[in-house]
GROMACS .gro file of C-alpha atoms in nm:
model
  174
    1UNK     CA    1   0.671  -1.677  -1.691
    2UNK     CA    2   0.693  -1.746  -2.062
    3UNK     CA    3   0.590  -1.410  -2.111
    4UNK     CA    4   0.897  -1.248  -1.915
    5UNK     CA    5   1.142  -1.516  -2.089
    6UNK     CA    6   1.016  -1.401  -2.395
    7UNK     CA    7   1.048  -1.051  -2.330
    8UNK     CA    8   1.386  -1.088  -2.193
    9UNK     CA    9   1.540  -1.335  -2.472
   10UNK     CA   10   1.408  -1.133  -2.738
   11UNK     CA   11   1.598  -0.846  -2.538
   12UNK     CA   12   1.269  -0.642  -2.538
   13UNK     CA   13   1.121  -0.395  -2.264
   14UNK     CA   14   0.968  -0.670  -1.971
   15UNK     CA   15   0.842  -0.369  -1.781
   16UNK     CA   16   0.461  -0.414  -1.855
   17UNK     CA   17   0.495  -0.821  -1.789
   18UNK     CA   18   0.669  -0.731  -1.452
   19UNK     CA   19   0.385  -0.481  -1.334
   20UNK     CA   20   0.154  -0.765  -1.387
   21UNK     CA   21   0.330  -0.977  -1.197
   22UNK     CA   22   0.356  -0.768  -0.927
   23UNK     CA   23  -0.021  -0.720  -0.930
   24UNK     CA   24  -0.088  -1.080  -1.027
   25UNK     CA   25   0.111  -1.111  -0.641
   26UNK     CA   26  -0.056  -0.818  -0.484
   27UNK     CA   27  -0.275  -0.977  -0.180
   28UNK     CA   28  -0.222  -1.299  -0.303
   29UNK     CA   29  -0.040  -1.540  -0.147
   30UNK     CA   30  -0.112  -1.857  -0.333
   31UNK     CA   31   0.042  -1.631  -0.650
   32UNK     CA   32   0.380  -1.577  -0.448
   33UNK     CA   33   0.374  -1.878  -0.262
   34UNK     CA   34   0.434  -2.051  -0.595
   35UNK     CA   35   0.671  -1.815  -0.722
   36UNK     CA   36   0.898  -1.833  -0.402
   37UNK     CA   37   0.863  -2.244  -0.374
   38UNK     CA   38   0.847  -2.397  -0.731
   39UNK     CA   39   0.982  -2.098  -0.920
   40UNK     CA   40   1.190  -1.918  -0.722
   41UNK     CA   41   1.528  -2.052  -0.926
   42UNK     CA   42   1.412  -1.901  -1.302
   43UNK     CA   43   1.154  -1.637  -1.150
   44UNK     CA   44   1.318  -1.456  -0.909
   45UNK     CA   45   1.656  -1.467  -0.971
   46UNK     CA   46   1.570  -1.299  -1.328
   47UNK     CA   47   1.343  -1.018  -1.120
   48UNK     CA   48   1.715  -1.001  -0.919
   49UNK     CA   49   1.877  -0.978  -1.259
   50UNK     CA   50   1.675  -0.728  -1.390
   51UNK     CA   51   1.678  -0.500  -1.091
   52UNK     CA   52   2.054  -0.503  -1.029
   53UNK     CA   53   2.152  -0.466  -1.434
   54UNK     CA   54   2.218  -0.051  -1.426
   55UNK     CA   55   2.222  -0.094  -1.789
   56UNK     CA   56   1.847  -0.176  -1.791
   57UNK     CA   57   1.611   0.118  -1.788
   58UNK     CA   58   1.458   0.272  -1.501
   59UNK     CA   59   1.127   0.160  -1.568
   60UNK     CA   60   1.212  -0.234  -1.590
   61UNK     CA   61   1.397  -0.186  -1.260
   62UNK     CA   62   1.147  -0.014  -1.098
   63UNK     CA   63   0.896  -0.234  -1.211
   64UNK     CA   64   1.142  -0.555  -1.059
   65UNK     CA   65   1.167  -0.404  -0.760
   66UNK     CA   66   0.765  -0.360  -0.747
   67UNK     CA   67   0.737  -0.755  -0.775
   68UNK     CA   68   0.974  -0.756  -0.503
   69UNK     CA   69   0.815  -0.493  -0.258
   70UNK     CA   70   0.495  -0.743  -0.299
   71UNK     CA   71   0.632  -1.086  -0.265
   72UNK     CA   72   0.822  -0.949   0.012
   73UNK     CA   73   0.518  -0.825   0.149
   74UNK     CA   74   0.338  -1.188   0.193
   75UNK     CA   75   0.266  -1.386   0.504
   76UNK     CA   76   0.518  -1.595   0.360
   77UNK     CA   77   0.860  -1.421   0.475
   78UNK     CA   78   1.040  -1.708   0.594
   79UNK     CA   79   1.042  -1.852   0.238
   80UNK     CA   80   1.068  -1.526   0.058
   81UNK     CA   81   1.354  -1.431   0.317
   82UNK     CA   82   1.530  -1.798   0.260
   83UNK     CA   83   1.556  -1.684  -0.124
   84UNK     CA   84   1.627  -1.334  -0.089
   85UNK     CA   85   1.922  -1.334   0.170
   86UNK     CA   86   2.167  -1.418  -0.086
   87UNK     CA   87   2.161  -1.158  -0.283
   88UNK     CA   88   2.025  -0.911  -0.010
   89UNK     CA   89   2.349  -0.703  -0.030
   90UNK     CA   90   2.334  -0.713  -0.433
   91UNK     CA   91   1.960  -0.652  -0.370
   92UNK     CA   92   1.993  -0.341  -0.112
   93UNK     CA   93   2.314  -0.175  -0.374
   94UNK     CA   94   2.107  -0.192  -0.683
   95UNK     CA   95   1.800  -0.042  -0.519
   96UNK     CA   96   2.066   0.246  -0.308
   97UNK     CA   97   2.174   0.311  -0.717
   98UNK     CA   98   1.821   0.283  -0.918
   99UNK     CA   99   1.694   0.582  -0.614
  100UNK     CA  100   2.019   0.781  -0.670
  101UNK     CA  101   1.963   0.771  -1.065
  102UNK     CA  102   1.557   0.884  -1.049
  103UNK     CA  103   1.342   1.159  -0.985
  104UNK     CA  104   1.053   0.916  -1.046
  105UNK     CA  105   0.809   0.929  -0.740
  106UNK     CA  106   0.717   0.599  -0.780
  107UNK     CA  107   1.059   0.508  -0.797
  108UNK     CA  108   1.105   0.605  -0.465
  109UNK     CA  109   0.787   0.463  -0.323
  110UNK     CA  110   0.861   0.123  -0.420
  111UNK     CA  111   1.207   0.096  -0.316
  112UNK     CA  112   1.091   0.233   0.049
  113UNK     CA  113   0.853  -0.038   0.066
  114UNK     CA  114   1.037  -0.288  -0.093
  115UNK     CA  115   1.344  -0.226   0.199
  116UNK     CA  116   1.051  -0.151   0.466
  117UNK     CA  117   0.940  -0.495   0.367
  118UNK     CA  118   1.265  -0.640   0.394
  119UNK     CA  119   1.379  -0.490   0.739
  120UNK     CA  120   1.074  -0.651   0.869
  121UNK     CA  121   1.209  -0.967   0.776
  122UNK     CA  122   1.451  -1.016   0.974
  123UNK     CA  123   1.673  -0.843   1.219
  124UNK     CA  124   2.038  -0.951   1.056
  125UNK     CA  125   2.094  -0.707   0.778
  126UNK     CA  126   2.367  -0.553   0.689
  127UNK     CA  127   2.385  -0.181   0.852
  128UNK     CA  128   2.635  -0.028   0.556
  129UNK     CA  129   2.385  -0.102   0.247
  130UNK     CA  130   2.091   0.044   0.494
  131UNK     CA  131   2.226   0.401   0.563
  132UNK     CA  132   2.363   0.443   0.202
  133UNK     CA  133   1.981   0.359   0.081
  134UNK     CA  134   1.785   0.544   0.372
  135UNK     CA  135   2.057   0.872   0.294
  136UNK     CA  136   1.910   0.828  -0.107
  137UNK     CA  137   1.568   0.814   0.006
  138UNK     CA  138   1.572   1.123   0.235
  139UNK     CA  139   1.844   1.233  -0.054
  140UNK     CA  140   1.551   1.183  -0.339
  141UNK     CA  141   1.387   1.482  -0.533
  142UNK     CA  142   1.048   1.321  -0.422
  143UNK     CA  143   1.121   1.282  -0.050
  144UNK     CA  144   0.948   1.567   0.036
  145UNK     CA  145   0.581   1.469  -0.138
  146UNK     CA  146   0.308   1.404   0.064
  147UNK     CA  147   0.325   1.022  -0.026
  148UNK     CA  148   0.656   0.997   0.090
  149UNK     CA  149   0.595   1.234   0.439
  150UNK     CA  150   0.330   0.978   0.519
  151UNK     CA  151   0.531   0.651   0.484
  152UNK     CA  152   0.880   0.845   0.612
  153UNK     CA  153   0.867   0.798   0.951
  154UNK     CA  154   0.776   0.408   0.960
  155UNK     CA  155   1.039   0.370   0.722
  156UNK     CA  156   1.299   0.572   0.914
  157UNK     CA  157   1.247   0.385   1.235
  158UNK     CA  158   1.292   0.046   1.048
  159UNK     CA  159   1.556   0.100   0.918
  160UNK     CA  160   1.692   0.303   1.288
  161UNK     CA  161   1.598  -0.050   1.369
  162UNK     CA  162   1.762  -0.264   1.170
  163UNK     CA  163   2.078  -0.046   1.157
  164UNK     CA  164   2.080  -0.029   1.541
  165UNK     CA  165   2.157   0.375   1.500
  166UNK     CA  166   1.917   0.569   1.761
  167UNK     CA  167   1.835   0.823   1.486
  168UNK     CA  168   1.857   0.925   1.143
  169UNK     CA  169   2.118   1.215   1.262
  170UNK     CA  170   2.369   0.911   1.436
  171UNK     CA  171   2.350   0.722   1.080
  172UNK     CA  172   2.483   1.063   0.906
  173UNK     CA  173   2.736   1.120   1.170
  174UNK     CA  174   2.841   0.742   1.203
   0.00000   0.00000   0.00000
């Protein structure tokens, strides 16, 4: 944490401090159990900050939204849901614009799990931020690698799902 206050105060790159976050939370719940109950006011709000600021690069972003896709990926949704679902709409925009921006593969990866994660959260999201980031991802210069193909359709019928559209072609239409 002092690291990534550091970083950010001395208005330096935090993109290598947030990937090590994000692995530092990777399988472990303890990790983002603490960051979502005794930190989640300084931590993640600044990982919100940092991947809804366009004028940050695409790295840091991507790298924010990594730390999100894994603390959103714990067994410990209702907390990390309780803190998110302010700024979900904020959350779900910034992503929508960081994928329109990028070319990066990885870019795209971790914002389709990151969302993935979140639609399995809960079934109350908003539908509008949904189709404009599921019409990026399918939109995306990457969409059509291998790594994508194999997560696609899981993520498709999430978000289906949580839009409450039957298919992909009803969300373009509607």
């Amino acid at each position: 944490l002092r690291l990534l206050r550091h970083r950010l105060s001395g208005g330096q790159d935090c993109s290598k401090v947030l990937r090590l976050l994000g692995c530092l939370c990777c399988n472990n719940d303890r990790v983002t159990m603490d960051l979502v109950t005794c930190y989640h006011d300084s931590v993640l709000s600044v990982i919100q900050d940092i991947v809804c600021q366009q004028g940050r690069s695409e790295e840091e972003r991507r790298e924010g939204v990594g730390v999100l896709a894994q603390i959103s990926a714990s067994k410990q949704q209702d907390m990390v849901w309780a803190v998110l679902r302010p700024e979900i709409n904020t959350i779900l925009h910034a992503m929508t614009h960081l994928v329109q921006t990028s070319v990066s593969p990885e870019t795209m990866l971790l914002c389709s799990a990151t969302s993935l994660n979140i639609t399995c959260m809960t079934t109350s999201l908003p539908p509008a931020p949904l189709n404009g980031l599921l019409g990026s991802l399918l939109a995306h210069p990457a969409c059509h690698t291998s790594v994508f193909i194999n997560i696609c359709p899981t993520c498709c019928n999430r978000f289906f799902t949580a839009c409450h559209c039957p298919s992909y072609q009803h969300c373009k239409r509607g």
